[in-house]
PDB file of C-alpha atoms in Angstrom:
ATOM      1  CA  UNK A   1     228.528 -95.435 -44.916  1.00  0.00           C
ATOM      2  CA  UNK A   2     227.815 -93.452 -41.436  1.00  0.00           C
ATOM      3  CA  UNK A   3     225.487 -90.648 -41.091  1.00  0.00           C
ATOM      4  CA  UNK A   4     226.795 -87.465 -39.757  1.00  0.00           C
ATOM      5  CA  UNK A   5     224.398 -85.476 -37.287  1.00  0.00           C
ATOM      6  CA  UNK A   6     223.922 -82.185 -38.721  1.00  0.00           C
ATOM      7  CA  UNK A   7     224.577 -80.543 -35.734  1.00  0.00           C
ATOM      8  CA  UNK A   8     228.507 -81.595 -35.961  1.00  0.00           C
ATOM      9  CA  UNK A   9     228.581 -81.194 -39.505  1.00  0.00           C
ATOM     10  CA  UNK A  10     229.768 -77.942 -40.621  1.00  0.00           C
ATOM     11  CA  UNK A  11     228.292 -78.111 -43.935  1.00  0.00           C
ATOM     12  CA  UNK A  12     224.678 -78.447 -43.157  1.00  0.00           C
ATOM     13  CA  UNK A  13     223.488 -76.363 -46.558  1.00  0.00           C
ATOM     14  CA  UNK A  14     225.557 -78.159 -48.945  1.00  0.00           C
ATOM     15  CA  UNK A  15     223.980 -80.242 -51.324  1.00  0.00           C
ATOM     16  CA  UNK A  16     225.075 -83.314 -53.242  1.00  0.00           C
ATOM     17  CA  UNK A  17     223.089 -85.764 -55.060  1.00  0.00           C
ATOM     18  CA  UNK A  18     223.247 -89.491 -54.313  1.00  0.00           C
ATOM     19  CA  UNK A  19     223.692 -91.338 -58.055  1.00  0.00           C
ATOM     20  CA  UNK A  20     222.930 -94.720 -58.419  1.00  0.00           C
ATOM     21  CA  UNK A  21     226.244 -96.729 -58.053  1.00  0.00           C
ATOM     22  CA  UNK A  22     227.729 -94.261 -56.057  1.00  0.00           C
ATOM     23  CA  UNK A  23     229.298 -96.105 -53.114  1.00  0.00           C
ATOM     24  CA  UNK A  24     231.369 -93.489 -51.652  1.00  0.00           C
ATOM     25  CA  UNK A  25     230.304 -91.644 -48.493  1.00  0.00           C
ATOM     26  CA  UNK A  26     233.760 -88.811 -48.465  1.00  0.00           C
ATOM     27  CA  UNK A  27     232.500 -87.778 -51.896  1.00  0.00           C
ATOM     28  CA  UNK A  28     229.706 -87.250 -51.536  1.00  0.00           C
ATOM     29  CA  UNK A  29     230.433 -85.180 -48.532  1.00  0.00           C
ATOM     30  CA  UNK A  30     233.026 -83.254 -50.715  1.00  0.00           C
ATOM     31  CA  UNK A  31     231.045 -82.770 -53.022  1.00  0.00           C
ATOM     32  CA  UNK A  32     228.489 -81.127 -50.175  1.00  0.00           C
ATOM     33  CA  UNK A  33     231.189 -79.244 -48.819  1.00  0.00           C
ATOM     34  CA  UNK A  34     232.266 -77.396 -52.489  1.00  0.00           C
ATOM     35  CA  UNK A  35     228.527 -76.556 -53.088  1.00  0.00           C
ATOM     36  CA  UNK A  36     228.470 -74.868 -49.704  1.00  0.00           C
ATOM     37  CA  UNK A  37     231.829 -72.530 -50.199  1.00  0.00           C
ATOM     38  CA  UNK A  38     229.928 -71.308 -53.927  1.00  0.00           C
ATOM     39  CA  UNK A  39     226.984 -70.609 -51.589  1.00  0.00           C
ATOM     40  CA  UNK A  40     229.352 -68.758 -49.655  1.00  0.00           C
ATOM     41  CA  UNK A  41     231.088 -67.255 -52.325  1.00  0.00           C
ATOM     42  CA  UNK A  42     227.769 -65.749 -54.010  1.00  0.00           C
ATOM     43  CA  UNK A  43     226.315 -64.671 -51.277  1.00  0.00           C
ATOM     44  CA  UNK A  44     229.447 -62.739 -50.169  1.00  0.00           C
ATOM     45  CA  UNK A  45     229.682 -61.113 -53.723  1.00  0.00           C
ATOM     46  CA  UNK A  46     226.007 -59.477 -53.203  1.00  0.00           C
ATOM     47  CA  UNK A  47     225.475 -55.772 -52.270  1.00  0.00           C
ATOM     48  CA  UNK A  48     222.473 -54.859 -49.970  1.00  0.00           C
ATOM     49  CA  UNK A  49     221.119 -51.905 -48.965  1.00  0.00           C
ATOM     50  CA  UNK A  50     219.335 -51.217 -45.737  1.00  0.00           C
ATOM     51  CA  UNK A  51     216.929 -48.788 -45.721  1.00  0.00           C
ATOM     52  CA  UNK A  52     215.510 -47.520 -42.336  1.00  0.00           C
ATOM     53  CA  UNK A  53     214.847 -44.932 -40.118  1.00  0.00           C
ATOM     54  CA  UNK A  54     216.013 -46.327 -36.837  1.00  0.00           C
ATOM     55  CA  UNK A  55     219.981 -46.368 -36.738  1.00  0.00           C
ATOM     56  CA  UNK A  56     219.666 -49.160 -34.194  1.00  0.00           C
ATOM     57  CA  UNK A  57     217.636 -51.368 -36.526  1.00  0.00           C
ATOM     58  CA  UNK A  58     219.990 -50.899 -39.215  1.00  0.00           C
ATOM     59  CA  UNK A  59     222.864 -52.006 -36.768  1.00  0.00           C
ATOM     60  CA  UNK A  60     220.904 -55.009 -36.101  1.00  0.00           C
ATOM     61  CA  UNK A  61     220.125 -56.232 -39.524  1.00  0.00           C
ATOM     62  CA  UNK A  62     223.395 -55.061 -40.586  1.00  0.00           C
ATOM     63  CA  UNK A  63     225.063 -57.615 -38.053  1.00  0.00           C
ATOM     64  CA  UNK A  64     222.025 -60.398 -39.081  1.00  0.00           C
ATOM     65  CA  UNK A  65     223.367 -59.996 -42.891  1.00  0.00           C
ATOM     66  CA  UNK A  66     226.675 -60.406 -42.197  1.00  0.00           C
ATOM     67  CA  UNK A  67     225.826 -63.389 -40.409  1.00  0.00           C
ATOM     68  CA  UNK A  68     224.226 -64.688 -43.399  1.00  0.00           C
ATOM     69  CA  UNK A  69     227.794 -64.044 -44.968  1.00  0.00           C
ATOM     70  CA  UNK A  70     226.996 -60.899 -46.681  1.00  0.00           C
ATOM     71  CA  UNK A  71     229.873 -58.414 -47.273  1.00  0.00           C
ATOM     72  CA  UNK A  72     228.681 -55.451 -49.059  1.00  0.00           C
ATOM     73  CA  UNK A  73     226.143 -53.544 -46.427  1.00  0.00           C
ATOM     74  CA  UNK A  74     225.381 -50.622 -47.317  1.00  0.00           C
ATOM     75  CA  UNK A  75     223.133 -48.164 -45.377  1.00  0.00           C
ATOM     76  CA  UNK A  76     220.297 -45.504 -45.901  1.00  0.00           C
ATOM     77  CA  UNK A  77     218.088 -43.106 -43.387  1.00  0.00           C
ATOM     78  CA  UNK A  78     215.563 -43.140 -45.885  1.00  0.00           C
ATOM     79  CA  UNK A  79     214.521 -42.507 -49.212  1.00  0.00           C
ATOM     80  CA  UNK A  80     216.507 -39.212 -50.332  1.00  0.00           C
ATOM     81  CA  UNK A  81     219.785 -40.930 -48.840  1.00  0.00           C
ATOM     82  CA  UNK A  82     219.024 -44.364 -51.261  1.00  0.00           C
ATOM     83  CA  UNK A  83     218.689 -42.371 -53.946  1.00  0.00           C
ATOM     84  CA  UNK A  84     221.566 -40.657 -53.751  1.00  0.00           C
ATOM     85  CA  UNK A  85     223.215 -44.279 -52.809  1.00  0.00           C
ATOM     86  CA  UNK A  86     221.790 -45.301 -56.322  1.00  0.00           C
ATOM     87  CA  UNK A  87     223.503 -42.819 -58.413  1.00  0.00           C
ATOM     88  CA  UNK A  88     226.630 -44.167 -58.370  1.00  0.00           C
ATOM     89  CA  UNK A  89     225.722 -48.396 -57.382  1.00  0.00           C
ATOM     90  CA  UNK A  90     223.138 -50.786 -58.006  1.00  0.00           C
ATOM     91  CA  UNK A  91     222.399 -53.010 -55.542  1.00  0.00           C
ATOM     92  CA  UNK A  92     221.266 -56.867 -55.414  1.00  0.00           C
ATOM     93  CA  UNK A  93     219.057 -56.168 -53.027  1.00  0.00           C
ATOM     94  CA  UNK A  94     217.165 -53.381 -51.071  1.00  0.00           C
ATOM     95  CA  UNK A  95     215.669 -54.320 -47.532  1.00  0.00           C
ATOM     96  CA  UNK A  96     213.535 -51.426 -46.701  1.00  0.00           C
ATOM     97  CA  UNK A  97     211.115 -50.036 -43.991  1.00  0.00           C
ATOM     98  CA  UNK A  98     207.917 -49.170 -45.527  1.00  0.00           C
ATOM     99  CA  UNK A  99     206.691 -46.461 -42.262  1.00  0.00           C
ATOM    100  CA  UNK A 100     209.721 -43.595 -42.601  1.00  0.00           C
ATOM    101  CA  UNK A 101     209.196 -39.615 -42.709  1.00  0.00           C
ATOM    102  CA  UNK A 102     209.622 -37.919 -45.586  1.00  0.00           C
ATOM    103  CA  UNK A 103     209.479 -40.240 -48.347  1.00  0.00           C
ATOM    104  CA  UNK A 104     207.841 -43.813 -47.208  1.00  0.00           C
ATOM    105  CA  UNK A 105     208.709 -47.416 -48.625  1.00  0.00           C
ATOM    106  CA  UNK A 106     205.503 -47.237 -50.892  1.00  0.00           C
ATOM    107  CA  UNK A 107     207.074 -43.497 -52.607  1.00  0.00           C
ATOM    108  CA  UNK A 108     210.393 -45.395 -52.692  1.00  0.00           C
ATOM    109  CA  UNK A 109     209.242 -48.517 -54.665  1.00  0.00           C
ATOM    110  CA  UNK A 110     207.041 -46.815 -56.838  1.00  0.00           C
ATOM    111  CA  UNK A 111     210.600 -44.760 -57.792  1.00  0.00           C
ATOM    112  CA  UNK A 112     212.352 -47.551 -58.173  1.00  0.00           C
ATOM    113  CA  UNK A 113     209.685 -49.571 -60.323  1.00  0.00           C
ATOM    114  CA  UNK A 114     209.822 -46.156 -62.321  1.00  0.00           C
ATOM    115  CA  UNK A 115     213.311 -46.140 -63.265  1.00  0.00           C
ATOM    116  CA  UNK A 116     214.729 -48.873 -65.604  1.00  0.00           C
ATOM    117  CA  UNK A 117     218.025 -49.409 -63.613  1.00  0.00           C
ATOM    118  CA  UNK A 118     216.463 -49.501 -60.355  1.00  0.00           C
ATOM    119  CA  UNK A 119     212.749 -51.642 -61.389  1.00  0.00           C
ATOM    120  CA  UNK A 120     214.322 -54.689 -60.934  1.00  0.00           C
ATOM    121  CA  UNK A 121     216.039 -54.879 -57.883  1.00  0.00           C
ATOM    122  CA  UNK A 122     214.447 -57.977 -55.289  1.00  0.00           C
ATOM    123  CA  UNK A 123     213.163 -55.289 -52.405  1.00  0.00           C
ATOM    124  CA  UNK A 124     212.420 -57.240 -48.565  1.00  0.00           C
ATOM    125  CA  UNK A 125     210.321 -54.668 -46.692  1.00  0.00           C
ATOM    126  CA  UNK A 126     210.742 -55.254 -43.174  1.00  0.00           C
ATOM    127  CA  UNK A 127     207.871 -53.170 -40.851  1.00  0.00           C
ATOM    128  CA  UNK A 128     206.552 -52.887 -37.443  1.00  0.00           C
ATOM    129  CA  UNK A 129     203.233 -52.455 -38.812  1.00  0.00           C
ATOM    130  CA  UNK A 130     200.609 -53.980 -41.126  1.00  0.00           C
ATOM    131  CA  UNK A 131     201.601 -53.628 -44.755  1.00  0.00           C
ATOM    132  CA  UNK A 132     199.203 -52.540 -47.269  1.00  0.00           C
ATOM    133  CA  UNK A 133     199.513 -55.147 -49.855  1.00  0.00           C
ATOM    134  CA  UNK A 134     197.043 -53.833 -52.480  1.00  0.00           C
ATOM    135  CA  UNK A 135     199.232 -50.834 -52.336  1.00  0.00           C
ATOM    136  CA  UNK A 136     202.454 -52.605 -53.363  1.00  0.00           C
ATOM    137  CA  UNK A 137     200.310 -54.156 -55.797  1.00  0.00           C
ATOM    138  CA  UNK A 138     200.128 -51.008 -57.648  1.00  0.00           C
ATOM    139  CA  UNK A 139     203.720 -49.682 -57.192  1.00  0.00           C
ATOM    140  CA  UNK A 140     205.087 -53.084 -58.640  1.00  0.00           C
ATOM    141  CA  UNK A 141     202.548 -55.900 -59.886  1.00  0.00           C
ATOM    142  CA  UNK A 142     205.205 -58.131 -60.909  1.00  0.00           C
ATOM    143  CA  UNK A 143     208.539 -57.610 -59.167  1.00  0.00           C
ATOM    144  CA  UNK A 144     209.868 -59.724 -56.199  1.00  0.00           C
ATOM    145  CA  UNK A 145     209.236 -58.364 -53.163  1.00  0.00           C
ATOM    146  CA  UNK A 146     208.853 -60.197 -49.724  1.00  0.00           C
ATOM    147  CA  UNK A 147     207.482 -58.912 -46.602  1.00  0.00           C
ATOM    148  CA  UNK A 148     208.495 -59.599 -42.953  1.00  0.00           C
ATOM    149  CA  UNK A 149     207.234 -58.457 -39.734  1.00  0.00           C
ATOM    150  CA  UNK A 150     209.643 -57.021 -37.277  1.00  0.00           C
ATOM    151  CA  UNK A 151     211.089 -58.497 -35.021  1.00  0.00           C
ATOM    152  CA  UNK A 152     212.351 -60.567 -37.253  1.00  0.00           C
ATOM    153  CA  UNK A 153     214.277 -64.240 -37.025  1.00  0.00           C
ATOM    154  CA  UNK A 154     217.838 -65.074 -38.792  1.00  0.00           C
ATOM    155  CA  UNK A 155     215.792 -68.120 -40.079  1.00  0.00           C
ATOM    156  CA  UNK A 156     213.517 -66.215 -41.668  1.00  0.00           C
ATOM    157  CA  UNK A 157     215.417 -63.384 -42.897  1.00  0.00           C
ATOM    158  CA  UNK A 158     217.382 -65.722 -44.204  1.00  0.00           C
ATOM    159  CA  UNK A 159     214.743 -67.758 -46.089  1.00  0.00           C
ATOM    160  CA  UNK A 160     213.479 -64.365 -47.276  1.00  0.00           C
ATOM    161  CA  UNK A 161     216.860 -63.175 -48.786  1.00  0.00           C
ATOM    162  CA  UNK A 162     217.811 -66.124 -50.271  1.00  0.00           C
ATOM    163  CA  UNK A 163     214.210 -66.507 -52.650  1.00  0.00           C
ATOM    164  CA  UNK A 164     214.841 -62.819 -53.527  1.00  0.00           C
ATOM    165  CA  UNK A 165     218.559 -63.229 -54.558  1.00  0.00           C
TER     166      UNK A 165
END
């Protein structure tokens, strides 16, 4: 049995278990490699919205996410424009600004905790400023929602994402 550095490997986030009696080293690295392409797979198969006010942020994070291996990107300016997104799809995720005219991130969660479609749907809020936690608090005591700090990582957005999906 040889160890592969993970830097040549190209299936790093697969995972297989080592039994007791197992004694060979290409299965276990198959089986490494087919958890990996269902990672793939899932992830691929999510929808995410991006709510922000800043087009150029939204280009960013949209090209971060698709990175990640995310296919379905979908995009809103704000509030109004998710809502109206909403209507007709439901989303796996929402990754939203909290500081936006018009209607902010707290008015938006507190809609979306409202409404029985919408109050479970993982939300990441992404800011440029201090959130208010006591605040989301209120709009959703018990629903999963992450905070990050812009400017943001791919590690971390990713570590973010995948606890909330």
């Amino acid at each position: 049995f040889q160890m592969v550095p993970c830097a040549v490997a190209d299936f790093a986030c697969g995972v297989a278990t080592w039994t007791a009696g197992t004694t060979d080293a290409d299965k276990l690295l198959e089986a490494a490699r087919k958890t990996q392409m269902a990672e793939r797979v899932r992830i691929a198969a999510k929808h995410v919205v991006i709510v922000d006010d800043e087009s150029q942020f939204r280009e960013i994070l949209r090209k971060e996410l698709k990175q990640l291996g995310f296919a379905h990107i979908d995009e809103a300016s704000g509030g109004e424009e998710l809502f109206r997104l909403l209507q007709s799809q439901t989303p796996d995720l929402i990754v939203l600004d909290i500081y936006m005219p018009g209607m902010n991130g707290y008015e938006v969660i507190g809609r979306l905790k409202a409404h029985t479609p919408t109050a479970n749907i993982p939300v990441l809020i992404l800011s440029g400023r201090d959130v208010d936690s006591s605040e989301l608090h209120k709009k959703s005591p018990t629903t999963a929602i992450r905070v990050l700090v812009k400017p943001l990582g791919l590690d971390a957005l990713n570590n973010h994402v995948s606890y909330l999906l």
